[in-house]
PDB file of C-alpha atoms in Angstrom:
ATOM      1  CA  MET A   1      13.632   7.326   9.759  1.00  0.00           C
ATOM      2  CA  ARG A   2      13.676   4.900   6.827  1.00  0.00           C
ATOM      3  CA  PRO A   3      10.324   2.959   6.134  1.00  0.00           C
ATOM      4  CA  LYS A   4      10.454  -0.584   7.537  1.00  0.00           C
ATOM      5  CA  ARG A   5      10.419  -3.520   5.473  1.00  0.00           C
ATOM      6  CA  SER A   6       6.841  -5.090   5.452  1.00  0.00           C
ATOM      7  CA  ALA A   7       5.800  -6.084   8.658  1.00  0.00           C
ATOM      8  CA  GLN A   8       5.326  -9.820   9.710  1.00  0.00           C
ATOM      9  CA  HIS A   9       1.755 -10.933  10.222  1.00  0.00           C
ATOM     10  CA  ASN A  10       0.430 -13.038  13.124  1.00  0.00           C
ATOM     11  CA  ARG A  11      -0.712 -16.263  11.373  1.00  0.00           C
ATOM     12  CA  GLN A  12      -3.263 -16.922  13.862  1.00  0.00           C
ATOM     13  CA  GLU A  13      -4.980 -13.621  13.175  1.00  0.00           C
ATOM     14  CA  ASP A  14      -4.832 -14.289   9.278  1.00  0.00           C
ATOM     15  CA  LEU A  15      -6.388 -17.785   9.565  1.00  0.00           C
ATOM     16  CA  PHE A  16      -9.822 -16.705   8.309  1.00  0.00           C
ATOM     17  CA  GLN A  17      -8.736 -13.918   5.956  1.00  0.00           C
ATOM     18  CA  SER A  18      -8.454 -14.268   2.302  1.00  0.00           C
ATOM     19  CA  GLU A  19      -5.292 -12.801   0.665  1.00  0.00           C
ATOM     20  CA  LEU A  20      -5.922  -9.916  -1.503  1.00  0.00           C
ATOM     21  CA  SER A  21      -4.108 -11.595  -4.560  1.00  0.00           C
ATOM     22  CA  GLN A  22      -6.542 -14.543  -4.241  1.00  0.00           C
ATOM     23  CA  VAL A  23      -9.586 -12.558  -4.304  1.00  0.00           C
ATOM     24  CA  ILE A  24      -8.884  -9.726  -7.003  1.00  0.00           C
ATOM     25  CA  ASP A  25      -8.894 -10.419 -10.802  1.00  0.00           C
ATOM     26  CA  PRO A  26      -5.163 -10.634 -11.736  1.00  0.00           C
ATOM     27  CA  ARG A  27      -6.107  -9.237 -15.260  1.00  0.00           C
ATOM     28  CA  HIS A  28      -7.312  -5.830 -13.604  1.00  0.00           C
ATOM     29  CA  PRO A  29      -5.235  -2.837 -14.970  1.00  0.00           C
ATOM     30  CA  LEU A  30      -3.644  -1.938 -11.756  1.00  0.00           C
ATOM     31  CA  MET A  31      -2.237  -5.440 -11.113  1.00  0.00           C
ATOM     32  CA  LYS A  32       0.310  -5.159 -13.983  1.00  0.00           C
ATOM     33  CA  PRO A  33       2.206  -2.200 -12.236  1.00  0.00           C
ATOM     34  CA  ALA A  34       1.792  -3.968  -8.821  1.00  0.00           C
ATOM     35  CA  GLY A  35       3.737  -6.834 -10.120  1.00  0.00           C
ATOM     36  CA  THR A  36       6.163  -5.181 -12.475  1.00  0.00           C
ATOM     37  CA  VAL A  37       7.460  -2.228 -10.404  1.00  0.00           C
ATOM     38  CA  GLY A  38      10.723  -2.610  -8.661  1.00  0.00           C
ATOM     39  CA  TRP A  39       9.406  -1.566  -5.382  1.00  0.00           C
ATOM     40  CA  ASP A  40      12.578  -2.739  -3.490  1.00  0.00           C
ATOM     41  CA  ARG A  41      14.578  -0.521  -5.771  1.00  0.00           C
ATOM     42  CA  LEU A  42      12.083   2.381  -5.191  1.00  0.00           C
ATOM     43  CA  ALA A  43      12.613   1.818  -1.467  1.00  0.00           C
ATOM     44  CA  ASP A  44      16.163   2.026  -1.666  1.00  0.00           C
ATOM     45  CA  LEU A  45      16.291   5.133  -3.834  1.00  0.00           C
ATOM     46  CA  PHE A  46      13.736   6.931  -1.694  1.00  0.00           C
ATOM     47  CA  GLY A  47      15.416   5.392   1.625  1.00  0.00           C
ATOM     48  CA  ALA A  48      18.432   7.309   1.005  1.00  0.00           C
ATOM     49  CA  ILE A  49      17.056  10.511   1.487  1.00  0.00           C
ATOM     50  CA  TYR A  50      15.723   9.846   5.176  1.00  0.00           C
ATOM     51  CA  SER A  51      17.562  10.789   8.119  1.00  0.00           C
ATOM     52  CA  PRO A  52      17.802   7.778  10.606  1.00  0.00           C
ATOM     53  CA  ASP A  53      17.552   9.998  13.755  1.00  0.00           C
ATOM     54  CA  GLN A  54      15.001  12.542  12.860  1.00  0.00           C
ATOM     55  CA  GLY A  55      11.205  12.387  12.594  1.00  0.00           C
ATOM     56  CA  ARG A  56       9.100   9.680  13.290  1.00  0.00           C
ATOM     57  CA  PRO A  57       9.244   6.210  11.264  1.00  0.00           C
ATOM     58  CA  ALA A  58       8.254   6.427   7.666  1.00  0.00           C
ATOM     59  CA  ILE A  59       5.408   5.061   5.853  1.00  0.00           C
ATOM     60  CA  SER A  60       6.182   2.196   3.373  1.00  0.00           C
ATOM     61  CA  THR A  61       7.544   3.398  -0.028  1.00  0.00           C
ATOM     62  CA  ARG A  62       5.317   1.307  -1.692  1.00  0.00           C
ATOM     63  CA  LEU A  63       2.285   2.399   0.019  1.00  0.00           C
ATOM     64  CA  MET A  64       3.096   6.213  -0.544  1.00  0.00           C
ATOM     65  CA  VAL A  65       4.171   5.736  -4.227  1.00  0.00           C
ATOM     66  CA  SER A  66       0.977   3.876  -5.121  1.00  0.00           C
ATOM     67  CA  LEU A  67      -1.288   6.474  -2.977  1.00  0.00           C
ATOM     68  CA  HIS A  68       0.192   9.235  -5.078  1.00  0.00           C
ATOM     69  CA  TYR A  69      -0.036   7.206  -8.497  1.00  0.00           C
ATOM     70  CA  LEU A  70      -3.677   6.632  -7.714  1.00  0.00           C
ATOM     71  CA  THR A  71      -4.308  10.501  -6.828  1.00  0.00           C
ATOM     72  CA  TYR A  72      -3.092  11.653 -10.256  1.00  0.00           C
ATOM     73  CA  MET A  73      -4.543   8.829 -12.031  1.00  0.00           C
ATOM     74  CA  HIS A  74      -8.218   9.412 -10.941  1.00  0.00           C
ATOM     75  CA  ASN A  75      -7.410  13.324 -10.100  1.00  0.00           C
ATOM     76  CA  LEU A  76      -8.724  12.786  -6.510  1.00  0.00           C
ATOM     77  CA  SER A  77      -7.836  14.818  -3.460  1.00  0.00           C
ATOM     78  CA  ASP A  78      -5.704  13.036  -0.587  1.00  0.00           C
ATOM     79  CA  GLU A  79      -9.062  12.475   1.433  1.00  0.00           C
ATOM     80  CA  ASN A  80     -10.616  11.175  -1.524  1.00  0.00           C
ATOM     81  CA  VAL A  81      -7.849   8.918  -2.466  1.00  0.00           C
ATOM     82  CA  LEU A  82      -7.679   7.399   0.949  1.00  0.00           C
ATOM     83  CA  GLN A  83     -11.674   7.001   0.817  1.00  0.00           C
ATOM     84  CA  GLY A  84     -11.137   5.013  -2.269  1.00  0.00           C
ATOM     85  CA  TRP A  85      -8.272   2.920  -0.862  1.00  0.00           C
ATOM     86  CA  VAL A  86     -10.233   1.750   2.151  1.00  0.00           C
ATOM     87  CA  GLU A  87     -13.043   0.693  -0.340  1.00  0.00           C
ATOM     88  CA  ASN A  88     -10.972  -0.822  -3.154  1.00  0.00           C
ATOM     89  CA  PRO A  89      -9.283  -4.234  -2.772  1.00  0.00           C
ATOM     90  CA  CYS A  90      -7.126  -3.528  -5.984  1.00  0.00           C
ATOM     91  CA  TRP A  91      -5.959  -0.306  -4.758  1.00  0.00           C
ATOM     92  CA  GLN A  92      -4.864  -1.873  -1.544  1.00  0.00           C
ATOM     93  CA  CYS A  93      -3.063  -4.792  -3.296  1.00  0.00           C
ATOM     94  CA  MET A  94      -1.222  -2.472  -5.506  1.00  0.00           C
ATOM     95  CA  GLY A  95      -0.123  -0.517  -2.067  1.00  0.00           C
ATOM     96  CA  GLY A  96       1.343  -3.861  -0.884  1.00  0.00           C
ATOM     97  CA  MET A  97      -1.235  -4.985   1.565  1.00  0.00           C
ATOM     98  CA  LYS A  98      -1.735  -8.579   1.924  1.00  0.00           C
ATOM     99  CA  PHE A  99      -5.027  -8.625   3.523  1.00  0.00           C
ATOM    100  CA  PHE A 100      -8.097  -6.152   3.150  1.00  0.00           C
ATOM    101  CA  GLN A 101      -7.576  -3.195   5.442  1.00  0.00           C
ATOM    102  CA  TYR A 102     -10.761  -1.450   7.019  1.00  0.00           C
ATOM    103  CA  ARG A 103      -8.904   1.759   8.200  1.00  0.00           C
ATOM    104  CA  PHE A 104      -6.970   4.495   6.558  1.00  0.00           C
ATOM    105  CA  PRO A 105      -3.368   3.392   6.045  1.00  0.00           C
ATOM    106  CA  ILE A 106      -2.229   7.004   6.912  1.00  0.00           C
ATOM    107  CA  ASP A 107      -3.523  10.119   8.304  1.00  0.00           C
ATOM    108  CA  PRO A 108      -5.392  12.183   5.624  1.00  0.00           C
TER     109      PRO A 108
END
């Protein structure tokens, strides 16, 4: 199945959370690709290979591309990149998260 577009957030739950884009330094090196990569274009390109009636729903393309990028950039294992992702708001912002997440985004 194709990845779904970003989920709608419950505004009541978001009331006391700060958006990642407001908390992190916009000059951080990861914020340039986060803002300049054509994420919708990548989602369309990768979405073309998904079968709509097979398998479980896909993870967002932006999240998966950013996790692979971080894996190779820092020479990390899958488990270590996820551990770093949970601890690093810049990594989460690059992956398309609006608010800080405290759990792994995918199963390691």
